[in-house]
PDB file of C-alpha atoms in Angstrom:
ATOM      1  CA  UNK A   1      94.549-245.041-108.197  1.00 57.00           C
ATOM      2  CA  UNK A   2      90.909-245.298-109.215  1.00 60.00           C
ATOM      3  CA  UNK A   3      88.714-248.333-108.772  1.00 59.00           C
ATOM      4  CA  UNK A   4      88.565-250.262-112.471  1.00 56.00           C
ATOM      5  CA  UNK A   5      85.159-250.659-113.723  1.00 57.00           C
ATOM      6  CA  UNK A   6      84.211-254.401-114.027  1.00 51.00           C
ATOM      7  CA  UNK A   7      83.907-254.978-117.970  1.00 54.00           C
ATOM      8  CA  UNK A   8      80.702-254.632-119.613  1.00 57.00           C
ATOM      9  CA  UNK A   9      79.197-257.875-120.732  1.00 57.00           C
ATOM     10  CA  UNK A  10      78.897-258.706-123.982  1.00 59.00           C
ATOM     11  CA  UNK A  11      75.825-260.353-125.864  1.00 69.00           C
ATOM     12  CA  UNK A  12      75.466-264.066-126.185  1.00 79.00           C
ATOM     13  CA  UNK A  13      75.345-265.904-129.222  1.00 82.00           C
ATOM     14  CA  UNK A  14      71.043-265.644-129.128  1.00 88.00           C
ATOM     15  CA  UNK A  15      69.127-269.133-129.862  1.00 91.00           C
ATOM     16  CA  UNK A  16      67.697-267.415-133.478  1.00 91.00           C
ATOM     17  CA  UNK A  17      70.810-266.898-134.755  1.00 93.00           C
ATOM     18  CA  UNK A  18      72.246-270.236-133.798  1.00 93.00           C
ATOM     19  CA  UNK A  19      68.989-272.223-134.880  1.00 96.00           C
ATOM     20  CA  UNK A  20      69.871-269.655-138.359  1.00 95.00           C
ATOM     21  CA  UNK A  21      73.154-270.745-138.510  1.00 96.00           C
ATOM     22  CA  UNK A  22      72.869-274.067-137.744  1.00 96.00           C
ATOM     23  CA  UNK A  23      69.869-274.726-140.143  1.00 97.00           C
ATOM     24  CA  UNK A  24      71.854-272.451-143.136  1.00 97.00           C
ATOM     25  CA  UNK A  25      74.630-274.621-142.471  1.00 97.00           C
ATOM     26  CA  UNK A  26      72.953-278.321-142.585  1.00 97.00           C
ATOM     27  CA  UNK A  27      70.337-277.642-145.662  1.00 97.00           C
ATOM     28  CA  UNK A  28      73.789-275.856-147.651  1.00 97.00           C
ATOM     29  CA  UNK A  29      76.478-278.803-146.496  1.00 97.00           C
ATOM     30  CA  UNK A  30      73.043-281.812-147.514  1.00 97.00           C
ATOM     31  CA  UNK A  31      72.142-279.547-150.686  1.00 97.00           C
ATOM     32  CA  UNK A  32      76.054-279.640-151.693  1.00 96.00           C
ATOM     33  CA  UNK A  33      76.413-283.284-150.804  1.00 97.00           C
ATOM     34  CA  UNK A  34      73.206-284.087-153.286  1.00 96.00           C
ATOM     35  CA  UNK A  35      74.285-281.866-156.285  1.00 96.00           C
ATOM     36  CA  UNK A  36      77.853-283.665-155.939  1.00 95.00           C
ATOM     37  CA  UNK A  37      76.902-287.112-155.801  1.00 96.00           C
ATOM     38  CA  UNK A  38      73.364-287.143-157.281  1.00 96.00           C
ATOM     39  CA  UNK A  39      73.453-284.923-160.449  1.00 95.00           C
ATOM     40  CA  UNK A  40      75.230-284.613-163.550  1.00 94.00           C
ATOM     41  CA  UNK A  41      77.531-280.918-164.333  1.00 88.00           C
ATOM     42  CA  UNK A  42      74.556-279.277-166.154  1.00 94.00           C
ATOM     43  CA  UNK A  43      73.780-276.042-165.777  1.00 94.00           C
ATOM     44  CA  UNK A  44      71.242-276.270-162.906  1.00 95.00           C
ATOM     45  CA  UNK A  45      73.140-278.104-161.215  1.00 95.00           C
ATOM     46  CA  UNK A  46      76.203-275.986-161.313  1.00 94.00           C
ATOM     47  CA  UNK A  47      74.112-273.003-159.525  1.00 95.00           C
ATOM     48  CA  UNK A  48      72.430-275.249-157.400  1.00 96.00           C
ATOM     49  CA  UNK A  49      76.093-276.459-155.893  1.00 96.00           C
ATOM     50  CA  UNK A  50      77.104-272.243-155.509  1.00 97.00           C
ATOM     51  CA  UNK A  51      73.665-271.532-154.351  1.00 97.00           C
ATOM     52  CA  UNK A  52      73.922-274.341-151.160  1.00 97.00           C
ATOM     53  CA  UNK A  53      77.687-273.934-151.022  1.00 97.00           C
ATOM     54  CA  UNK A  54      76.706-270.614-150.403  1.00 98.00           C
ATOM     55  CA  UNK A  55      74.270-271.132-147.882  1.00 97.00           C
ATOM     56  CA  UNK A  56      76.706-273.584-145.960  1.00 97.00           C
ATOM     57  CA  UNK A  57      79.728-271.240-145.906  1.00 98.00           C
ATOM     58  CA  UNK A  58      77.005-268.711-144.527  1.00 97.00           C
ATOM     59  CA  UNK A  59      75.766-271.283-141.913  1.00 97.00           C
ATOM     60  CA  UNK A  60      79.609-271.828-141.514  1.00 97.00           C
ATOM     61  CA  UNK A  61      80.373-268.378-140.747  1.00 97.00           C
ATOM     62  CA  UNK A  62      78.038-266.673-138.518  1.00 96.00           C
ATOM     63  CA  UNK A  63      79.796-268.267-135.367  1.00 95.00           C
ATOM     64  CA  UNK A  64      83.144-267.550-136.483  1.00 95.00           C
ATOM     65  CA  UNK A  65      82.130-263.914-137.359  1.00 94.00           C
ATOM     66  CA  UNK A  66      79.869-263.799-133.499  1.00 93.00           C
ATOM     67  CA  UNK A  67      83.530-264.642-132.115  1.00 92.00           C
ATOM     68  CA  UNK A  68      85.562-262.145-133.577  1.00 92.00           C
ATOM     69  CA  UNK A  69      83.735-259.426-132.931  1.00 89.00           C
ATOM     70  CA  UNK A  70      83.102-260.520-129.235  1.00 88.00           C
ATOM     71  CA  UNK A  71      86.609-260.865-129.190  1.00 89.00           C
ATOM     72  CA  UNK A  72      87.780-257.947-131.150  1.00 87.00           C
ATOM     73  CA  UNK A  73      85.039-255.005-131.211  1.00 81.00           C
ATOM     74  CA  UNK A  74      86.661-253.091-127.718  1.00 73.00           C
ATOM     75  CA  UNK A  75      82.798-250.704-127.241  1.00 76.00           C
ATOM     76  CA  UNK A  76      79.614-251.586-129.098  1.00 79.00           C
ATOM     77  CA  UNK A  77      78.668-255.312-129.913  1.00 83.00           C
ATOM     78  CA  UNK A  78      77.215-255.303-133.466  1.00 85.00           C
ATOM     79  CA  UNK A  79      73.682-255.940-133.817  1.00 86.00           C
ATOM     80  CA  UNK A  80      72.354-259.094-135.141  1.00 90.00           C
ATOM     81  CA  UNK A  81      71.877-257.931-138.757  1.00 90.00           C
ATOM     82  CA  UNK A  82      75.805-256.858-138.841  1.00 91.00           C
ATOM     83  CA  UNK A  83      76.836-260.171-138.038  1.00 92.00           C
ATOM     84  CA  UNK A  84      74.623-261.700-140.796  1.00 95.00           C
ATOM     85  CA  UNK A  85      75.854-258.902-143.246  1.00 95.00           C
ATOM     86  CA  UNK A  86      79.415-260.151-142.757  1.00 95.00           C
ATOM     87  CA  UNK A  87      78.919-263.407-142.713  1.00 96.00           C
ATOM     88  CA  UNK A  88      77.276-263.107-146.140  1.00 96.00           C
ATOM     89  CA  UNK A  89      80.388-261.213-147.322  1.00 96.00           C
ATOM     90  CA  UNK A  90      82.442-264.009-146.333  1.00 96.00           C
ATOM     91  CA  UNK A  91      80.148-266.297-147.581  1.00 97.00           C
ATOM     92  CA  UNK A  92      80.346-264.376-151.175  1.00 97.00           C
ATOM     93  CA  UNK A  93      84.181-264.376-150.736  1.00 97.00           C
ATOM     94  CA  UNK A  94      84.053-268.353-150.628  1.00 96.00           C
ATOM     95  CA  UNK A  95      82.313-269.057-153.256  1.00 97.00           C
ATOM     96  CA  UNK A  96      83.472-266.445-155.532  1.00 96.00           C
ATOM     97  CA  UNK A  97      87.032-267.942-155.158  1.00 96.00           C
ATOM     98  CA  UNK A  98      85.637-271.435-155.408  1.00 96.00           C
ATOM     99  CA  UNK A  99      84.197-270.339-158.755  1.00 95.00           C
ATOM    100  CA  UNK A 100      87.394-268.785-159.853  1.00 95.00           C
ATOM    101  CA  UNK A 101      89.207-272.104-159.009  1.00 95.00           C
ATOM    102  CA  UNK A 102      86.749-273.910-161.007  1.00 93.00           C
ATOM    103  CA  UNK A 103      87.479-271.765-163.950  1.00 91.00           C
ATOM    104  CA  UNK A 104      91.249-272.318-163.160  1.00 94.00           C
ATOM    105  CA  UNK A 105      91.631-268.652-162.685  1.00 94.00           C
ATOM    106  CA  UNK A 106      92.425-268.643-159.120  1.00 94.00           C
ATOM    107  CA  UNK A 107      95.800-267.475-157.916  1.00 95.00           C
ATOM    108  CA  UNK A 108      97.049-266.805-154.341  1.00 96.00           C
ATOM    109  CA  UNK A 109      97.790-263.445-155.038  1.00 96.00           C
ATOM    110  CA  UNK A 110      93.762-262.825-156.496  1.00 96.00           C
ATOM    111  CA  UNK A 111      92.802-264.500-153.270  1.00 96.00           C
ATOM    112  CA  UNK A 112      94.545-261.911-151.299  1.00 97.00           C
ATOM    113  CA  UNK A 113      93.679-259.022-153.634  1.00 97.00           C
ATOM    114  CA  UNK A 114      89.992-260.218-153.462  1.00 97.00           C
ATOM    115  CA  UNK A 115      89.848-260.947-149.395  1.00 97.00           C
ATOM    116  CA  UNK A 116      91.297-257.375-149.476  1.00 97.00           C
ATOM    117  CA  UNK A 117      88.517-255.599-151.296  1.00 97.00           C
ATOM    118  CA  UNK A 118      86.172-257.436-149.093  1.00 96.00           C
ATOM    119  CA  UNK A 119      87.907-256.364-146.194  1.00 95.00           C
ATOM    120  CA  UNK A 120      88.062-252.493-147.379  1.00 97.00           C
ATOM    121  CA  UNK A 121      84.261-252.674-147.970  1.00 96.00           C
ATOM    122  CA  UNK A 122      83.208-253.727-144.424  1.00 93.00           C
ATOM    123  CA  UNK A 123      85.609-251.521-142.972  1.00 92.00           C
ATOM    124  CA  UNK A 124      83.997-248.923-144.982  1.00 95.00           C
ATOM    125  CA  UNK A 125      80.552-249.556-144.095  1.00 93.00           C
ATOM    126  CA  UNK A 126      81.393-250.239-140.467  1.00 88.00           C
ATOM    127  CA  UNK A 127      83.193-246.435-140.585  1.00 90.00           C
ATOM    128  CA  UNK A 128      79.469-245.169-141.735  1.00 91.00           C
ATOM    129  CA  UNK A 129      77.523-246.664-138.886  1.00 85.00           C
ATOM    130  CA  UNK A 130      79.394-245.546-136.866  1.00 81.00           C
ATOM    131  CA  UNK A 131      79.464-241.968-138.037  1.00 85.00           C
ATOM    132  CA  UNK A 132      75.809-242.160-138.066  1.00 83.00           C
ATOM    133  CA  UNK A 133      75.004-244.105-134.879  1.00 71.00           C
ATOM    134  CA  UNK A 134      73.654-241.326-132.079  1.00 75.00           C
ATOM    135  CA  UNK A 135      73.718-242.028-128.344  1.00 72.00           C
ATOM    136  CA  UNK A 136      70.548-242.609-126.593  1.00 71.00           C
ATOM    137  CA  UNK A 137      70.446-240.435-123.512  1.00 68.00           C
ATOM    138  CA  UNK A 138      69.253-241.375-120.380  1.00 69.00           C
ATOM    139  CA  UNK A 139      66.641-239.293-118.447  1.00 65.00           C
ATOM    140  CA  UNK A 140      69.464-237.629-115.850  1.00 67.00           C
ATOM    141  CA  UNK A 141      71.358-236.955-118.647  1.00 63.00           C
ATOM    142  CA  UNK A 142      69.324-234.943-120.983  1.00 61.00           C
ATOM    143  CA  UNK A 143      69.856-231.215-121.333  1.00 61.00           C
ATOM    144  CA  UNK A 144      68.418-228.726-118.816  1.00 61.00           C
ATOM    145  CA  UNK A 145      65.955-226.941-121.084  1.00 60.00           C
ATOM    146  CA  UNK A 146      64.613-229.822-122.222  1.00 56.00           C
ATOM    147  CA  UNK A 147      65.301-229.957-125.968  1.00 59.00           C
ATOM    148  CA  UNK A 148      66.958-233.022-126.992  1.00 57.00           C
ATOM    149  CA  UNK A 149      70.173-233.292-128.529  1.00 57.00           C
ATOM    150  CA  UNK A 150      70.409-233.678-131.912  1.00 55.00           C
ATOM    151  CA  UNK A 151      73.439-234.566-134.581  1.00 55.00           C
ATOM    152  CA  UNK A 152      73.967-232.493-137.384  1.00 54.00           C
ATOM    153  CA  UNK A 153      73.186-229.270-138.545  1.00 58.00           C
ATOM    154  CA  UNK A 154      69.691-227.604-137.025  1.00 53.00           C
ATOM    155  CA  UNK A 155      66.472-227.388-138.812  1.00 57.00           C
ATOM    156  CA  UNK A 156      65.780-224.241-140.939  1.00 62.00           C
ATOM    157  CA  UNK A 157      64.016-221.700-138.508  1.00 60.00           C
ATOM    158  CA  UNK A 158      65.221-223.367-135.583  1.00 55.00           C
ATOM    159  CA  UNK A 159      66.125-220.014-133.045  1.00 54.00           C
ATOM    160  CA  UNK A 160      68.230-222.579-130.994  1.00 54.00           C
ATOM    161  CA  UNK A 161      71.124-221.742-133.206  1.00 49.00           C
ATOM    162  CA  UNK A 162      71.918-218.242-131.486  1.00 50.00           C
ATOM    163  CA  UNK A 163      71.651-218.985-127.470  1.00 49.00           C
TER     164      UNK A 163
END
């Protein structure tokens, strides 16, 4: 039986995107708290409460999404800017539903219809970087004539194409 390899480690939740998180999520949970108790349902107002619900939900869910995909994504941690990406979506999804509810057009079955189509589209996008994401090769492990490998089809009047 073959030795098993000790798992890789996986990134730790860095201090800028906790001090991000953590500032999204106090300025959006104080900025909800003022338009709620402090203002009247005007217009402004109304967008001001989406706008720091928004950014609290955001706050709220870049540890949640850090955890999943530590938990969940079995090769390649996301970068930084993936995890803000879908923390944003589920940021959007929140308060989009929030705004349906306060239109009373919010059902259950929406929800799930909606939380699908958000689903679909980061599946989607995570499908197309990783079709485009390349390997970066070592020094021992680039080719023996020297030219390094690229994805895709060659260059026009590249005479690679033939050996």
């Amino acid at each position: 039986m073959p030795p098993m390899k000790s798992p890789e480690r996986k990134t730790s939740f860095s201090a800028g995107l906790f001090l991000m998180a953590a500032l999204f999520a106090f300025l959006g949970a104080a900025g909800t708290a003022g338009v709620v108790f402090l203002t009247l349902p005007f217009l402004l107002p109304r967008w001001l409460f989406f706008f720091s619900l928004f950014l609290a939900f955001t706050g709220l869910a870049v540890p949640i999404v850090w955890y999943l995909n530590r938990r969940f994504t079995p090769a390649r941690f996301p970068s930084e800017g993936i995890l803000i990406r879908e923390a944003l979506e589920a940021a959007s999804l929140g308060v989009f539903l929030i705004w349906l509810q306060a239109g009373r057009l919010f059902t259950v079955f929406l929800g799930w219809a909606f939380f699908g189509a958000f689903l679909a589209v980061e599946l989607l996008l995570r499908l197309f970087e990783n079709s485009r994401w390349t390997p970066v090769l070592s020094s021992d492990e680039q080719p023996a004539d020297g030219k390094a490998l690229r994805p895709g089809p060659l260059p026009p009047g590249d005479s690679s194409a033939g050996e």
